[in-house]
Coordinates of C-alpha atoms in Angstrom, one line a residue:
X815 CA 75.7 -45.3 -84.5
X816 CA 74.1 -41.9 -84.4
X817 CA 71.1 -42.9 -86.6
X818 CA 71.1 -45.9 -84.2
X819 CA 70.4 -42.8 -81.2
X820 CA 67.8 -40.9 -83.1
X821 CA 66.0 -44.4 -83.5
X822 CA 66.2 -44.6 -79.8
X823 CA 64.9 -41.5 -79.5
X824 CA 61.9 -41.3 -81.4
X825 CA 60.7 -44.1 -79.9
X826 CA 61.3 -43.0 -76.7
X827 CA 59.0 -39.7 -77.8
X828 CA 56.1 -41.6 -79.6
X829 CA 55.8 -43.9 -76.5
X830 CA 55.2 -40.6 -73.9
X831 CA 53.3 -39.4 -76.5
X832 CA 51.1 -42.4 -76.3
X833 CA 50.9 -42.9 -72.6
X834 CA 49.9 -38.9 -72.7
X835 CA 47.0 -39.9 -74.8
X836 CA 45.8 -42.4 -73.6
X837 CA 46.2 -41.3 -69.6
X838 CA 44.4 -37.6 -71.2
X839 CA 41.6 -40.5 -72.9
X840 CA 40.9 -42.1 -69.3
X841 CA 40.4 -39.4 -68.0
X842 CA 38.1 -37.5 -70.5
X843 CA 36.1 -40.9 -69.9
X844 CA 36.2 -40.8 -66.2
X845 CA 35.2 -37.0 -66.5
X846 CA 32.0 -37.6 -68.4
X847 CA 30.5 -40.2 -65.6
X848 CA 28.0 -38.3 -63.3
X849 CA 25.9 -39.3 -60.3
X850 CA 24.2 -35.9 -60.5
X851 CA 20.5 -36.4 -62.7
X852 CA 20.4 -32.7 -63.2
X853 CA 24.0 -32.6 -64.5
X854 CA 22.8 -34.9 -68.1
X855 CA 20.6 -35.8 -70.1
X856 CA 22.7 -38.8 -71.8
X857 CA 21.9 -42.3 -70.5
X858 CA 25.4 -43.2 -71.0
X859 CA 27.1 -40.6 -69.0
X860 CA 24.7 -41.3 -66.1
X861 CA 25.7 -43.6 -63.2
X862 CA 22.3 -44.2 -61.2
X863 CA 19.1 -45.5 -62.3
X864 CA 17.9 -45.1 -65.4
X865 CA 14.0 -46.0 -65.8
X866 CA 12.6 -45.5 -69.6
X867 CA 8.8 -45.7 -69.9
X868 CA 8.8 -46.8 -73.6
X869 CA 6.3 -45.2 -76.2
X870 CA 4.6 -48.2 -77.7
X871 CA 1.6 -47.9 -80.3
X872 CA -0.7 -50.6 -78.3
X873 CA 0.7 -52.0 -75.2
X874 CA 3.5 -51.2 -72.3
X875 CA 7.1 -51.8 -71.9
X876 CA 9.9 -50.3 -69.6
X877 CA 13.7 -50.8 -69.6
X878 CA 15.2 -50.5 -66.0
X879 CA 19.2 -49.7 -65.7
X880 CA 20.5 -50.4 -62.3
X881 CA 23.5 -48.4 -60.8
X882 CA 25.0 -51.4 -61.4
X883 CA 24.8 -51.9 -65.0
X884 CA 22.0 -55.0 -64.8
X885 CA 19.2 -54.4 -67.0
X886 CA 15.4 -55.6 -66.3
X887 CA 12.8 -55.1 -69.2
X888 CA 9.1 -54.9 -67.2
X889 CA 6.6 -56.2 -69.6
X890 CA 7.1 -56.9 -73.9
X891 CA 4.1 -54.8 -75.1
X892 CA 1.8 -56.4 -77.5
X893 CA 2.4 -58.3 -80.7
X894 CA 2.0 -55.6 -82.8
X895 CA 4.5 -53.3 -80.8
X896 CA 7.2 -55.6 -81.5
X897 CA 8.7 -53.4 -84.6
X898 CA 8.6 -50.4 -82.6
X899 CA 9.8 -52.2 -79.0
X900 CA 13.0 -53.4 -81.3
X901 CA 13.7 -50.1 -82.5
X902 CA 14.1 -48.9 -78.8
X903 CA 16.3 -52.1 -77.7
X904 CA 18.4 -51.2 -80.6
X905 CA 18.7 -48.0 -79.9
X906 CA 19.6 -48.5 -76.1
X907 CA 22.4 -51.4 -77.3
X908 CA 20.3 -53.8 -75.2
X909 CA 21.6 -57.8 -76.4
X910 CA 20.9 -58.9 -72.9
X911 CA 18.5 -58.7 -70.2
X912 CA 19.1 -59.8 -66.6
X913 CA 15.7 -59.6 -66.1
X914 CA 12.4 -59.6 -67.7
X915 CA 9.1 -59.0 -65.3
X916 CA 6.2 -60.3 -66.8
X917 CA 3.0 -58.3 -65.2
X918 CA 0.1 -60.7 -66.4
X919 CA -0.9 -62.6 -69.4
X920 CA -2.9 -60.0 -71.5
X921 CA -1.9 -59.5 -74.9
X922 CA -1.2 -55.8 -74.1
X923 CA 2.0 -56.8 -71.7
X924 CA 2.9 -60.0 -73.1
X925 CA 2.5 -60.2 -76.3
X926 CA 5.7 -59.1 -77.7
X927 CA 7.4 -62.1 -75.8
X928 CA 8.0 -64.6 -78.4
X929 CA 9.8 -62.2 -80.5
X930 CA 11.6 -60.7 -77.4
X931 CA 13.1 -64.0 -76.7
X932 CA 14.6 -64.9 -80.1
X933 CA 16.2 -61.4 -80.4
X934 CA 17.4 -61.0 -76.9
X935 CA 19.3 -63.5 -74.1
X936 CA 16.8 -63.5 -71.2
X937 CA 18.9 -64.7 -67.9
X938 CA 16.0 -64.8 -65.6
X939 CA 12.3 -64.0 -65.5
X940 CA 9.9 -62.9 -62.4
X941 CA 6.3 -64.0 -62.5
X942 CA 3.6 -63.1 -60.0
X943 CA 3.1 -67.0 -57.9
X944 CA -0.5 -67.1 -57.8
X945 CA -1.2 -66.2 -61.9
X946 CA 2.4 -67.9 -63.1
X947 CA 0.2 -71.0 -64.8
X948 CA -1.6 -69.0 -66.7
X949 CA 0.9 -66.7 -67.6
X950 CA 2.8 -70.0 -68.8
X951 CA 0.3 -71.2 -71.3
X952 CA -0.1 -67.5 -73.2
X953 CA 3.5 -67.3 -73.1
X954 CA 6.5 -69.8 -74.0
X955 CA 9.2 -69.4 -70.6
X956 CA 10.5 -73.4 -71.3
X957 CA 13.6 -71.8 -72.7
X958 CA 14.3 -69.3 -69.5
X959 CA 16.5 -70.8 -67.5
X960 CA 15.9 -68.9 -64.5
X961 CA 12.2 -68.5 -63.5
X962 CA 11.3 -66.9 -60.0
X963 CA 8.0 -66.7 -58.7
X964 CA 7.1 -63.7 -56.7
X965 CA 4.6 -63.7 -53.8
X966 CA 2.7 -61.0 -51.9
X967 CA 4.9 -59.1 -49.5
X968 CA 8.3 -60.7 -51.0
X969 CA 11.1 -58.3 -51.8
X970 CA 14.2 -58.5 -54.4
X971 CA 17.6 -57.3 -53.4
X972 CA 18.4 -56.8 -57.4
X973 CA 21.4 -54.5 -57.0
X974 CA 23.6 -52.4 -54.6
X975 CA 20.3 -50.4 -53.2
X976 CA 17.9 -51.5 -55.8
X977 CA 15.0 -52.9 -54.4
X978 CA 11.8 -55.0 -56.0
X979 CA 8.8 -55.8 -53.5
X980 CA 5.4 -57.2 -54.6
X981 CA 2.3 -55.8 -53.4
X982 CA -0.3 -58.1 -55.2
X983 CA -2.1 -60.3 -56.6
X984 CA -3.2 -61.7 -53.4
X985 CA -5.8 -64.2 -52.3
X986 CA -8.5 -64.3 -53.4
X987 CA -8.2 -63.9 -56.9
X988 CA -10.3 -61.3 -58.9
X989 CA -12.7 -62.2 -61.8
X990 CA -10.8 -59.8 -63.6
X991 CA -7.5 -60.9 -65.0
X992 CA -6.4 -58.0 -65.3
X993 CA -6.7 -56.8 -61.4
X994 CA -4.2 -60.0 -60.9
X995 CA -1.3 -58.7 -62.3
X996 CA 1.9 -58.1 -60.5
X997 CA 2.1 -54.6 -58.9
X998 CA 5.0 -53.9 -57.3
X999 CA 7.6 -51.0 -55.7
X1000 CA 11.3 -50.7 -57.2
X1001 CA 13.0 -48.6 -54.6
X1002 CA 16.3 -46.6 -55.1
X1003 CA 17.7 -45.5 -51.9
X1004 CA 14.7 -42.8 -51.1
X1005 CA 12.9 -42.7 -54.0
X1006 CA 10.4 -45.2 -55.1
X1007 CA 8.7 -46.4 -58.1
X1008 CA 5.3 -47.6 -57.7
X1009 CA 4.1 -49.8 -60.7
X1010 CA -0.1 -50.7 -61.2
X1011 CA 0.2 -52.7 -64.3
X1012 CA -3.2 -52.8 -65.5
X1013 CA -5.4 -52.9 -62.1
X1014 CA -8.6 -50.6 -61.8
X1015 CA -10.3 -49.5 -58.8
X1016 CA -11.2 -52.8 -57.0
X1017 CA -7.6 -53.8 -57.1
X1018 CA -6.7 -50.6 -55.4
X1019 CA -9.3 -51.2 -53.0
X1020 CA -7.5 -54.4 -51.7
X1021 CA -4.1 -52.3 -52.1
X1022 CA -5.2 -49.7 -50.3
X1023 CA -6.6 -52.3 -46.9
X1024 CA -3.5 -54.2 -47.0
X1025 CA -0.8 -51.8 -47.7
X1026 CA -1.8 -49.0 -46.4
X1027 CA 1.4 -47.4 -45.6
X1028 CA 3.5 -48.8 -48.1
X1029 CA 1.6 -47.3 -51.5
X1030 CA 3.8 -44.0 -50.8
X1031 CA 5.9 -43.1 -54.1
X1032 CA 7.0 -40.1 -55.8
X1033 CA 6.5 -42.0 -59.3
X1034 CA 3.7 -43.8 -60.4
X1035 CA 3.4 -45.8 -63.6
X1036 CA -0.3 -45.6 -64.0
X1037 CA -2.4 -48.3 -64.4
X1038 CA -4.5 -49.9 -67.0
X1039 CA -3.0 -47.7 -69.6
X1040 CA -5.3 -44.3 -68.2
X1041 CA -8.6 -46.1 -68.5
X1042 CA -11.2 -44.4 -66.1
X1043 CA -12.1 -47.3 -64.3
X1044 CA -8.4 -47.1 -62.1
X1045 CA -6.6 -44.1 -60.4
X1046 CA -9.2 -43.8 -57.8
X1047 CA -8.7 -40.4 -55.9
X1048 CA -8.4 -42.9 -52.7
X1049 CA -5.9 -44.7 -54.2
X1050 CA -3.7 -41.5 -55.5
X1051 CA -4.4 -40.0 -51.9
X1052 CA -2.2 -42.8 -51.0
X1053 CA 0.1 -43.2 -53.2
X1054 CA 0.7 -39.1 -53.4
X1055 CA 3.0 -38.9 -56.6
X1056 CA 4.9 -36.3 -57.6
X1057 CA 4.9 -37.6 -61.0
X1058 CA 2.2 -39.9 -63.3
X1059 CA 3.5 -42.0 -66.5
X1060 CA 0.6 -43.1 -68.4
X1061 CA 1.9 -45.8 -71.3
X1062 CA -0.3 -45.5 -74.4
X1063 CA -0.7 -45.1 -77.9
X1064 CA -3.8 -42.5 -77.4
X1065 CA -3.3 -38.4 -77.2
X1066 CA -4.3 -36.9 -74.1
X1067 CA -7.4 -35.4 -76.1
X1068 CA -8.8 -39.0 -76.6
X1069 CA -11.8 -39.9 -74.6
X1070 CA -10.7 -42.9 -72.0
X1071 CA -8.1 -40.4 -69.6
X1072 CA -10.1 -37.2 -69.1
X1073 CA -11.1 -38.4 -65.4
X1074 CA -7.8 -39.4 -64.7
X1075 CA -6.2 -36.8 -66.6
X1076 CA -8.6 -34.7 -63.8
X1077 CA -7.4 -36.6 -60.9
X1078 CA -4.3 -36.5 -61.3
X1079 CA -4.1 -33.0 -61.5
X1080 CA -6.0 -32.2 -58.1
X1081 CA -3.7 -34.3 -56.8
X1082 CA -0.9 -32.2 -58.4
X1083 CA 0.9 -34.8 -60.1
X1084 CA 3.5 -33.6 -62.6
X1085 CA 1.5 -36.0 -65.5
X1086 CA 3.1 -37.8 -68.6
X1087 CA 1.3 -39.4 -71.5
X1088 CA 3.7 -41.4 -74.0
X1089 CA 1.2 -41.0 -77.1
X1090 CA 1.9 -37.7 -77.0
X1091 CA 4.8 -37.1 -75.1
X1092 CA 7.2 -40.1 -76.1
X1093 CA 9.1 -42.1 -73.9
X1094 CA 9.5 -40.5 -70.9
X1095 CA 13.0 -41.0 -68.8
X1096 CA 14.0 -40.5 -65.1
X1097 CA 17.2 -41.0 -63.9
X1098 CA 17.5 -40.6 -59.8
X1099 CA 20.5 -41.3 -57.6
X1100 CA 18.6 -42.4 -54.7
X1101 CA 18.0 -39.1 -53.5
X1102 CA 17.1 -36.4 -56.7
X1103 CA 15.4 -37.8 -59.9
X1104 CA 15.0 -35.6 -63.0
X1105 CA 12.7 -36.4 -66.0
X1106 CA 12.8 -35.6 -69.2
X1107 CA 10.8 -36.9 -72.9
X1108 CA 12.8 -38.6 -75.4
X1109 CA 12.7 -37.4 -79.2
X1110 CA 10.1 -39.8 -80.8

């Protein structure tokens, strides 16, 4: 009988010493979740936006966390970045994508597509309406599900606060395919993100007359890779950033950004090159953002 008590008994311990454990656990995991950007630098502790500017050798790619959890990839960099564009999915545990955005149909921004899609689960993709068809025939979508078109003016409620709104291409169409690609604002409670794709300066001519008011952002992703034929002092007058991401493979030293290197410093733009710097991450809440490089 009295070994039947101590039985009791030790199982009554080991069971509070469980629940202590794991109530001591759930907390330690509650503790770790911040809202402030300036109180981490760990992506996984973080509960705002998380926007990561990838490093690729030849083209652009960006991975977009929502407060929510939903993930949205802008853009698969080229063919030839696919090894490298893996190594940063794997890294960031990505399986899944609840959106991709797909810019234009240069080899630079969607080449890496036909690997993307037989690594990762694509739920939906976003297309710019007026270039979609051509998009369609340099890249396979059959197998997407969920395709939406996007439109001049039209704005995405993708999560709690989380906004998408498309600036161009408008009508007419440029010459230039590459002044056709989707640019567009994600904005996070106050902040916003503007994004040029790869524009130059008669793009941002036609931003500037019909948007006007709208180009405001305090980070710019900018476009056409550095080349000196875009970031037009006009255009960064308007857009004022506090901060410049350029994507590309090249140092700062290499001739091609100088201008806008230049530029972008009168205008006082805190500037970021990912061929030098590495992928550059912001996390904001809505109302404070904080950068900072990630180890190549």
């Amino acid at each position: 009988m009295l070994w039947k008590k101590k039985r009791a008994w030790l199982l009554l311990v080991t069971c509070v010493a469980l629940l202590c454990s794991c109530s001591i656990d759930n907390h330690l995991q509650e503790a770790v979740k911040v809202d402030d950007p300036f109180a981490t630098e760990r992506v996984e502790e973080f509960t705002g936006l998380v926007i990561t500017y990838w490093a690729l050798p030849h083209g652009e790619s960006t991975l977009v966390r929502m407060p929510g959890g939903k993930t949205m990839l802008i853009d698969t960099g080229s063919a030839e970045d696919w090894s490298t564009l893996s190594a940063h999915l794997s890294t960031a545990k990505v399986t899944r994508l609840d959106y991709l955005v797909l810019t234009n149909d240069q080899p630079e921004y969607a080449g890496g597509y036909p690997f993307l899609s037989q690594q990762i689960i694509i739920d939906s993709v976003i297309l710019p309406k007026l270039i979609s068809p051509s998009i369609r025939q340099f890249v396979p979508l059959h197998k997407v599900p969920k395709q939406k078109e996007l439109e001049e003016n039209q704005e995405l409620i993708l999560d709690t606060d989380f906004t998408l709104e498309a600036l161009l291409p408008s009508e007419p169409l440029f010459l230039s395919p590459q002044n056709n690609s989707l640019v567009f604002l994600l904005k996070h409670g106050q902040l916003r993100f503007l994004f040029a794709s790869g524009i130059n300066e008669k793009a941002e001519e036609r931003l500037i007359e019909r948007h006007p008011d709208q180009l405001k952002a305090e980070v710019l992703k900018v476009g056409d890779q550095g080349s000196n034929q875009g970031t037009s002092q006009p255009f960064l007058t308007r857009v004022d950033p506090q901060i410049a991401v350029i994507q590309t493979g090249k140092e700062r030293s290499e001739v091609g950004q100088s201008e806008v290197l230049e530029r972008l410093g009168e205008s006082w733009a805190e500037t970021y090159v990912t061929g030098r710097d590495g992928s550059i991450v912001i996390l904001s809440n809505g109302k404070d953002y904080r950068v900072f490089k990630q180890k190549k």
